[in-house]
Amino acid sequence: MAEESESASEPNPNTTTPTNPPSTDAINVVPLQAHSPPAKLPSRPRKTRKLSNTIDPSLPKTQISTIVPRIVSRSLSYEGELESAINYLKSSDPLLSSLIETYPLPTLELFQPPFLALTKSILFQQLAYKAGSSIYTRFISLCGGESNVVPDMVLGLTPQQLRQIGVSARKASYLHDLARKYQNGILSDKSIVDMDDKSLFTMLTMVNGIGSWSVHMFMIFSLHRPDVLPIHDLGIRKGVRMLYGLEDLPRPSQMDQLCEKWKPYRSVASWYIWRFVEAKGANSKGNVVGNSDVSLQQQMLSMQQQQQQQHQPNQQFLDPINGILDVGGKLADYFQVKLVFAIV
């Protein structure tokens, strides 16, 4: 039985403001009800919401004037939201519009509970897709099915049991740390779905073994968050360089400015950038772009492995928080979320 390495893992130009930016409507929060894993992402608010409409009268007047309602965008799985994102991006960036016209429309499929998706993310770190799938299958069998992958079950698995199915001691400690944070109430599936992007990033990177790249992939492919830009992802940075004809590979610190015109749909723009990079790689090998026999995820994973070979050891991008490897192209292999391209 092959085991993974014990090493730590995971890891613009001038912009033009669109004339018709997406609308925002404040609505009330509807608490999520506990239930078995749904087929689609639980309904999120329609674009924006105010978490509180009242002001504590005990607060000093100087503090009252600085209170700003927290805004949360609605999920891309919400009906019509992906189409709105496409239309907005086409009108805001002519160069990106050409990519949108070239490649098929992405559609999102099944949703997994956040705890299960994060567990799978940890198990797949630094593994080829086939090896990760094999270990994940054995892990699910050990738990008695995906529905049994819950914090108490994971905490009940000893490092020795996990070692027997190919999970390293380091990854076992990551799984247990995630489960303990759930058990202690620091995290929960409901709070993860409800948190705004900034708070979610902060909370999830507190988990050992989960770095910025993993959080960005989780937010895009598992939670379907609309405005996530993986600034450390090598694939995204290379795609931006090619799209805008830049001489040098943009630094992570430059990405926000270069991609400003994609807000508030940077997740969707990122999908098309990945597709663009994939096509360039496929063309260089004489392959057919959009080959339906090979999933985008597996094609991008192959690209990621090639990038590792070409850039080791000096050009690997390490997550500054947890030391997790951040190399573009692994996409949703870590999650039970599919990115399927419909034939237009």
Short mmCIF file of C-alpha atoms in Angstrom, two decimals, residues 15-340:
data_model
loop_
_atom_site.label_atom_id
_atom_site.label_comp_id
_atom_site.label_asym_id
_atom_site.label_seq_id
_atom_site.Cartn_x
_atom_site.Cartn_y
_atom_site.Cartn_z
CA THR A 15 -9.92 49.39 -15.10
CA THR A 16 -13.32 50.52 -16.29
CA THR A 17 -16.30 50.54 -14.00
CA PRO A 18 -19.29 48.73 -15.57
CA THR A 19 -22.40 50.78 -16.04
CA ASN A 20 -24.65 48.13 -14.58
CA PRO A 21 -23.04 46.59 -11.51
CA PRO A 22 -24.94 43.74 -9.82
CA SER A 23 -27.71 44.86 -7.50
CA THR A 24 -27.69 44.23 -3.78
CA ASP A 25 -30.82 43.75 -1.72
CA ALA A 26 -30.78 43.38 2.04
CA ILE A 27 -32.90 40.56 3.42
CA ASN A 28 -33.30 38.81 6.72
CA VAL A 29 -31.14 35.88 7.76
CA VAL A 30 -32.87 32.48 7.61
CA PRO A 31 -31.12 30.00 9.93
CA LEU A 32 -30.11 26.70 8.35
CA GLN A 33 -31.84 23.61 9.69
CA ALA A 34 -29.88 20.47 10.53
CA HIS A 35 -30.57 17.77 7.96
CA SER A 36 -28.93 15.05 5.95
CA PRO A 37 -26.52 16.13 3.17
CA PRO A 38 -28.57 17.87 0.47
CA ALA A 39 -28.10 17.47 -3.24
CA LYS A 40 -27.41 21.16 -3.67
CA LEU A 41 -25.87 23.89 -1.58
CA PRO A 42 -28.32 25.17 1.08
CA SER A 43 -30.02 28.37 0.01
CA ARG A 44 -28.04 31.46 0.88
CA PRO A 45 -29.32 35.05 1.01
CA ARG A 46 -30.16 36.82 -2.24
CA LYS A 47 -26.99 38.79 -2.83
CA THR A 48 -26.62 40.67 0.47
CA ARG A 49 -28.01 40.69 3.93
CA LYS A 50 -27.80 42.67 7.14
CA LEU A 51 -27.04 40.58 10.18
CA SER A 52 -28.56 43.15 12.47
CA ASN A 53 -30.87 46.10 12.01
CA THR A 54 -30.70 47.28 15.60
CA ILE A 55 -28.13 49.32 17.49
CA ASP A 56 -27.29 48.66 21.10
CA PRO A 57 -28.47 51.80 22.99
CA SER A 58 -25.71 51.29 25.55
CA LEU A 59 -23.01 52.02 22.97
CA PRO A 60 -21.43 55.50 23.04
CA LYS A 61 -22.53 57.75 20.19
CA THR A 62 -18.97 57.82 18.85
CA GLN A 63 -19.14 54.04 18.33
CA ILE A 64 -22.64 54.02 16.84
CA SER A 65 -21.52 56.16 13.92
CA THR A 66 -18.84 53.60 12.94
CA ILE A 67 -21.09 50.51 12.83
CA VAL A 68 -21.26 49.01 9.32
CA PRO A 69 -23.54 46.05 8.50
CA ARG A 70 -21.68 42.88 7.46
CA ILE A 71 -22.40 41.94 3.85
CA VAL A 72 -22.47 38.36 2.52
CA SER A 73 -22.81 37.55 -1.20
CA ARG A 74 -25.17 34.85 -2.34
CA SER A 75 -23.93 31.52 -3.66
CA LEU A 76 -23.29 30.83 -7.33
CA SER A 77 -25.60 27.82 -6.99
CA TYR A 78 -28.49 30.23 -6.48
CA GLU A 79 -30.74 30.17 -9.54
CA GLY A 80 -29.65 32.69 -12.16
CA GLU A 81 -26.56 33.86 -10.26
CA LEU A 82 -24.02 32.14 -12.52
CA GLU A 83 -25.67 33.65 -15.60
CA SER A 84 -25.56 37.09 -13.95
CA ALA A 85 -21.87 36.59 -13.25
CA ILE A 86 -21.17 35.67 -16.88
CA ASN A 87 -23.02 38.71 -18.21
CA TYR A 88 -21.28 41.03 -15.76
CA LEU A 89 -17.79 39.73 -16.58
CA LYS A 90 -18.40 39.97 -20.33
CA SER A 91 -19.33 43.62 -19.98
CA SER A 92 -16.52 44.52 -17.58
CA ASP A 93 -13.49 42.92 -19.27
CA PRO A 94 -13.32 42.56 -23.08
CA LEU A 95 -10.30 40.25 -22.90
CA LEU A 96 -11.99 37.93 -20.42
CA SER A 97 -15.15 38.16 -22.54
CA SER A 98 -13.28 36.50 -25.39
CA LEU A 99 -12.51 33.53 -23.12
CA ILE A 100 -16.12 33.30 -22.02
CA GLU A 101 -17.20 33.19 -25.66
CA THR A 102 -14.58 30.52 -26.43
CA TYR A 103 -15.16 28.00 -23.64
CA PRO A 104 -18.37 26.27 -22.54
CA LEU A 105 -20.44 27.53 -19.64
CA PRO A 106 -19.48 25.97 -16.27
CA THR A 107 -22.25 24.42 -14.21
CA LEU A 108 -22.00 23.40 -10.54
CA GLU A 109 -23.15 20.07 -9.22
CA LEU A 110 -23.35 18.25 -5.89
CA PHE A 111 -22.73 19.88 -2.52
CA GLN A 112 -21.01 18.11 0.39
CA PRO A 113 -21.20 19.08 4.06
CA PRO A 114 -18.23 21.34 4.88
CA PHE A 115 -16.69 18.93 7.40
CA LEU A 116 -16.63 16.10 4.85
CA ALA A 117 -15.22 18.38 2.13
CA LEU A 118 -12.45 19.69 4.40
CA THR A 119 -11.59 16.15 5.49
CA LYS A 120 -11.24 15.14 1.86
CA SER A 121 -9.08 18.19 1.19
CA ILE A 122 -6.63 17.10 3.88
CA LEU A 123 -6.53 13.49 2.66
CA PHE A 124 -5.79 14.52 -0.95
CA GLN A 125 -2.92 16.88 -0.13
CA GLN A 126 0.24 16.25 -2.19
CA LEU A 127 -1.16 13.11 -3.79
CA ALA A 128 -1.86 12.15 -7.38
CA TYR A 129 -5.59 11.90 -8.02
CA LYS A 130 -5.58 8.10 -8.22
CA ALA A 131 -3.61 7.65 -4.98
CA GLY A 132 -5.76 10.20 -3.15
CA SER A 133 -8.96 8.53 -4.34
CA SER A 134 -7.72 5.14 -3.12
CA ILE A 135 -6.93 6.43 0.37
CA TYR A 136 -10.18 8.40 0.52
CA THR A 137 -12.18 5.28 -0.39
CA ARG A 138 -10.50 3.30 2.39
CA PHE A 139 -11.11 6.16 4.82
CA ILE A 140 -14.83 6.25 3.97
CA SER A 141 -15.01 2.48 4.42
CA LEU A 142 -13.29 2.78 7.81
CA CYS A 143 -15.90 5.34 8.89
CA GLY A 144 -18.79 3.24 7.59
CA GLY A 145 -19.83 5.60 4.78
CA GLU A 146 -19.66 9.30 3.97
CA SER A 147 -22.66 10.05 6.17
CA ASN A 148 -20.62 8.85 9.16
CA VAL A 149 -17.71 11.22 8.52
CA VAL A 150 -18.45 13.47 11.48
CA PRO A 151 -16.15 14.96 14.15
CA ASP A 152 -16.81 12.29 16.81
CA MET A 153 -16.11 9.48 14.37
CA VAL A 154 -12.87 11.05 13.16
CA LEU A 155 -11.67 11.69 16.71
CA GLY A 156 -12.36 8.03 17.49
CA LEU A 157 -9.92 6.87 14.82
CA THR A 158 -6.43 6.31 16.17
CA PRO A 159 -3.27 7.31 14.26
CA GLN A 160 -2.53 3.59 13.96
CA GLN A 161 -5.90 2.90 12.28
CA LEU A 162 -5.35 5.77 9.90
CA ARG A 163 -1.80 4.64 9.21
CA GLN A 164 -3.09 1.24 8.14
CA ILE A 165 -5.13 2.80 5.32
CA GLY A 166 -2.24 4.96 4.11
CA VAL A 167 -2.76 8.20 6.08
CA SER A 168 0.47 9.62 7.50
CA ALA A 169 0.82 10.57 11.14
CA ARG A 170 0.99 14.24 10.13
CA LYS A 171 -2.27 14.10 8.21
CA ALA A 172 -3.89 12.16 11.05
CA SER A 173 -3.02 15.06 13.34
CA TYR A 174 -4.57 17.49 10.85
CA LEU A 175 -7.81 15.47 10.75
CA HIS A 176 -7.96 15.35 14.54
CA ASP A 177 -7.32 19.08 14.85
CA LEU A 178 -10.18 19.83 12.45
CA ALA A 179 -12.50 17.48 14.35
CA ARG A 180 -11.56 19.01 17.72
CA LYS A 181 -12.35 22.51 16.47
CA TYR A 182 -15.77 21.24 15.46
CA GLN A 183 -16.26 19.44 18.76
CA ASN A 184 -15.25 22.54 20.73
CA GLY A 185 -17.68 24.73 18.81
CA ILE A 186 -15.00 26.83 17.11
CA LEU A 187 -16.30 25.61 13.75
CA SER A 188 -19.53 24.05 12.52
CA ASP A 189 -21.08 23.33 9.14
CA LYS A 190 -23.67 26.05 9.74
CA SER A 191 -21.16 28.70 10.81
CA ILE A 192 -18.94 27.92 7.81
CA VAL A 193 -21.85 28.36 5.39
CA ASP A 194 -22.94 31.60 7.12
CA MET A 195 -19.55 33.30 7.55
CA ASP A 196 -18.39 36.05 5.21
CA ASP A 197 -15.30 35.31 3.12
CA LYS A 198 -12.80 37.17 5.29
CA SER A 199 -13.97 35.61 8.55
CA LEU A 200 -14.10 32.17 6.96
CA PHE A 201 -10.54 32.49 5.67
CA THR A 202 -9.32 33.48 9.12
CA MET A 203 -11.13 30.65 10.90
CA LEU A 204 -10.19 27.86 8.50
CA THR A 205 -6.50 28.76 8.34
CA MET A 206 -6.46 28.23 12.11
CA VAL A 207 -6.81 24.50 11.41
CA ASN A 208 -3.48 22.69 11.19
CA GLY A 209 -2.79 21.57 7.65
CA ILE A 210 -5.27 23.91 5.96
CA GLY A 211 -3.62 26.87 4.26
CA SER A 212 -4.75 29.71 2.06
CA TRP A 213 -4.79 27.73 -1.20
CA SER A 214 -6.98 24.98 0.30
CA VAL A 215 -9.37 27.56 1.75
CA HIS A 216 -9.72 29.33 -1.60
CA MET A 217 -10.45 26.03 -3.39
CA PHE A 218 -12.95 25.06 -0.70
CA MET A 219 -14.72 28.42 -0.94
CA ILE A 220 -14.98 28.21 -4.73
CA PHE A 221 -15.75 24.56 -5.34
CA SER A 222 -17.50 23.46 -2.17
CA LEU A 223 -19.32 26.60 -1.00
CA HIS A 224 -19.65 28.14 -4.49
CA ARG A 225 -18.60 31.58 -3.20
CA PRO A 226 -18.68 34.08 -6.10
CA ASP A 227 -15.80 36.46 -5.33
CA VAL A 228 -12.71 34.41 -4.47
CA LEU A 229 -9.37 35.10 -6.18
CA PRO A 230 -6.62 32.51 -5.46
CA ILE A 231 -3.76 34.99 -5.62
CA HIS A 232 -1.12 32.36 -4.76
CA ASP A 233 -2.28 29.90 -7.41
CA LEU A 234 0.37 29.49 -10.10
CA GLY A 235 -2.19 28.62 -12.76
CA ILE A 236 -4.17 31.81 -12.15
CA ARG A 237 -1.03 33.96 -12.16
CA LYS A 238 0.20 32.42 -15.41
CA GLY A 239 -3.23 32.87 -16.97
CA VAL A 240 -3.38 36.55 -16.02
CA ARG A 241 0.07 37.04 -17.49
CA MET A 242 -0.99 35.46 -20.79
CA LEU A 243 -4.39 37.17 -20.93
CA TYR A 244 -3.00 40.69 -20.44
CA GLY A 245 0.30 40.16 -22.26
CA LEU A 246 2.45 40.91 -19.21
CA GLU A 247 6.21 40.55 -19.46
CA ASP A 248 6.66 39.04 -16.00
CA LEU A 249 4.63 36.64 -13.90
CA PRO A 250 2.54 38.84 -11.57
CA ARG A 251 3.31 38.60 -7.88
CA PRO A 252 0.49 37.59 -5.50
CA SER A 253 0.53 41.14 -4.14
CA GLN A 254 -0.27 42.48 -7.63
CA MET A 255 -3.16 40.15 -8.37
CA ASP A 256 -5.92 42.08 -6.61
CA GLN A 257 -5.20 45.22 -8.62
CA LEU A 258 -4.84 43.37 -11.92
CA CYS A 259 -8.14 41.55 -11.42
CA GLU A 260 -10.08 44.44 -9.87
CA LYS A 261 -12.53 44.62 -12.78
CA TRP A 262 -13.66 41.02 -12.12
CA LYS A 263 -15.23 41.90 -8.78
CA PRO A 264 -17.64 40.70 -7.45
CA TYR A 265 -17.33 37.52 -9.56
CA ARG A 266 -13.65 36.66 -9.36
CA SER A 267 -14.41 32.96 -8.73
CA VAL A 268 -16.10 32.65 -12.13
CA ALA A 269 -13.31 34.60 -13.81
CA SER A 270 -10.81 32.22 -12.21
CA TRP A 271 -12.60 29.25 -13.73
CA TYR A 272 -12.14 30.72 -17.21
CA ILE A 273 -8.50 31.54 -16.51
CA TRP A 274 -7.90 27.92 -15.50
CA ARG A 275 -9.67 26.78 -18.67
CA PHE A 276 -7.49 29.19 -20.70
CA VAL A 277 -4.27 27.82 -19.16
CA GLU A 278 -5.49 24.26 -19.66
CA ALA A 279 -6.17 24.94 -23.35
CA LYS A 280 -2.71 26.43 -23.85
CA GLY A 281 -1.15 23.37 -22.26
CA ALA A 282 -3.32 21.01 -24.31
CA ASN A 283 -2.52 22.82 -27.56
CA SER A 284 1.19 22.51 -26.89
CA LYS A 285 0.75 18.71 -26.84
CA GLY A 286 -1.60 18.53 -29.79
CA ASN A 287 -4.59 17.57 -27.66
CA VAL A 288 -8.16 18.60 -28.28
CA VAL A 289 -9.38 21.44 -26.07
CA GLY A 290 -12.48 20.51 -24.11
CA ASN A 291 -11.97 16.76 -24.42
CA SER A 292 -15.00 15.33 -22.64
CA ASP A 293 -13.20 12.04 -21.95
CA VAL A 294 -10.84 13.69 -19.48
CA SER A 295 -12.19 15.86 -16.67
CA LEU A 296 -10.95 19.41 -16.24
CA GLN A 297 -9.89 18.52 -12.72
CA GLN A 298 -7.66 15.64 -13.81
CA GLN A 299 -6.20 17.63 -16.72
CA MET A 300 -5.33 20.46 -14.35
CA LEU A 301 -3.86 18.01 -11.84
CA SER A 302 -1.53 16.74 -14.57
CA MET A 303 -0.54 20.34 -15.29
CA GLN A 304 0.16 20.87 -11.62
CA GLN A 305 2.43 17.82 -11.48
CA GLN A 306 4.34 19.09 -14.53
CA GLN A 307 4.72 22.50 -12.89
CA GLN A 308 6.15 20.84 -9.78
CA GLN A 309 8.75 19.03 -11.88
CA GLN A 310 9.69 22.20 -13.77
CA HIS A 311 9.90 24.52 -10.78
CA GLN A 312 11.38 22.40 -7.99
CA PRO A 313 12.94 23.24 -5.69
CA ASN A 314 13.33 26.99 -5.98
CA GLN A 315 10.02 28.10 -7.48
CA GLN A 316 7.49 26.31 -5.32
CA PHE A 317 5.00 28.60 -3.66
CA LEU A 318 4.57 27.94 0.04
CA ASP A 319 1.58 29.09 2.02
CA PRO A 320 2.85 31.72 4.48
CA ILE A 321 0.47 30.59 7.23
CA ASN A 322 0.85 26.83 7.46
CA GLY A 323 3.71 26.05 5.10
CA ILE A 324 1.36 24.24 2.72
CA LEU A 325 2.41 23.85 -0.91
CA ASP A 326 0.40 26.22 -3.12
CA VAL A 327 0.70 25.21 -6.75
CA GLY A 328 -2.07 25.94 -9.26
CA GLY A 329 -4.17 23.42 -11.07
CA LYS A 330 -5.37 20.88 -8.49
CA LEU A 331 -8.84 22.46 -8.46
CA ALA A 332 -11.75 20.42 -7.18
CA ASP A 333 -10.00 17.04 -7.03
CA TYR A 334 -10.01 17.59 -3.26
CA PHE A 335 -13.74 18.01 -3.02
CA GLN A 336 -16.84 16.06 -3.99
CA VAL A 337 -17.82 18.94 -6.19
CA LYS A 338 -17.73 18.65 -9.95
CA LEU A 339 -17.15 21.43 -12.44
CA VAL A 340 -18.92 20.22 -15.58
#
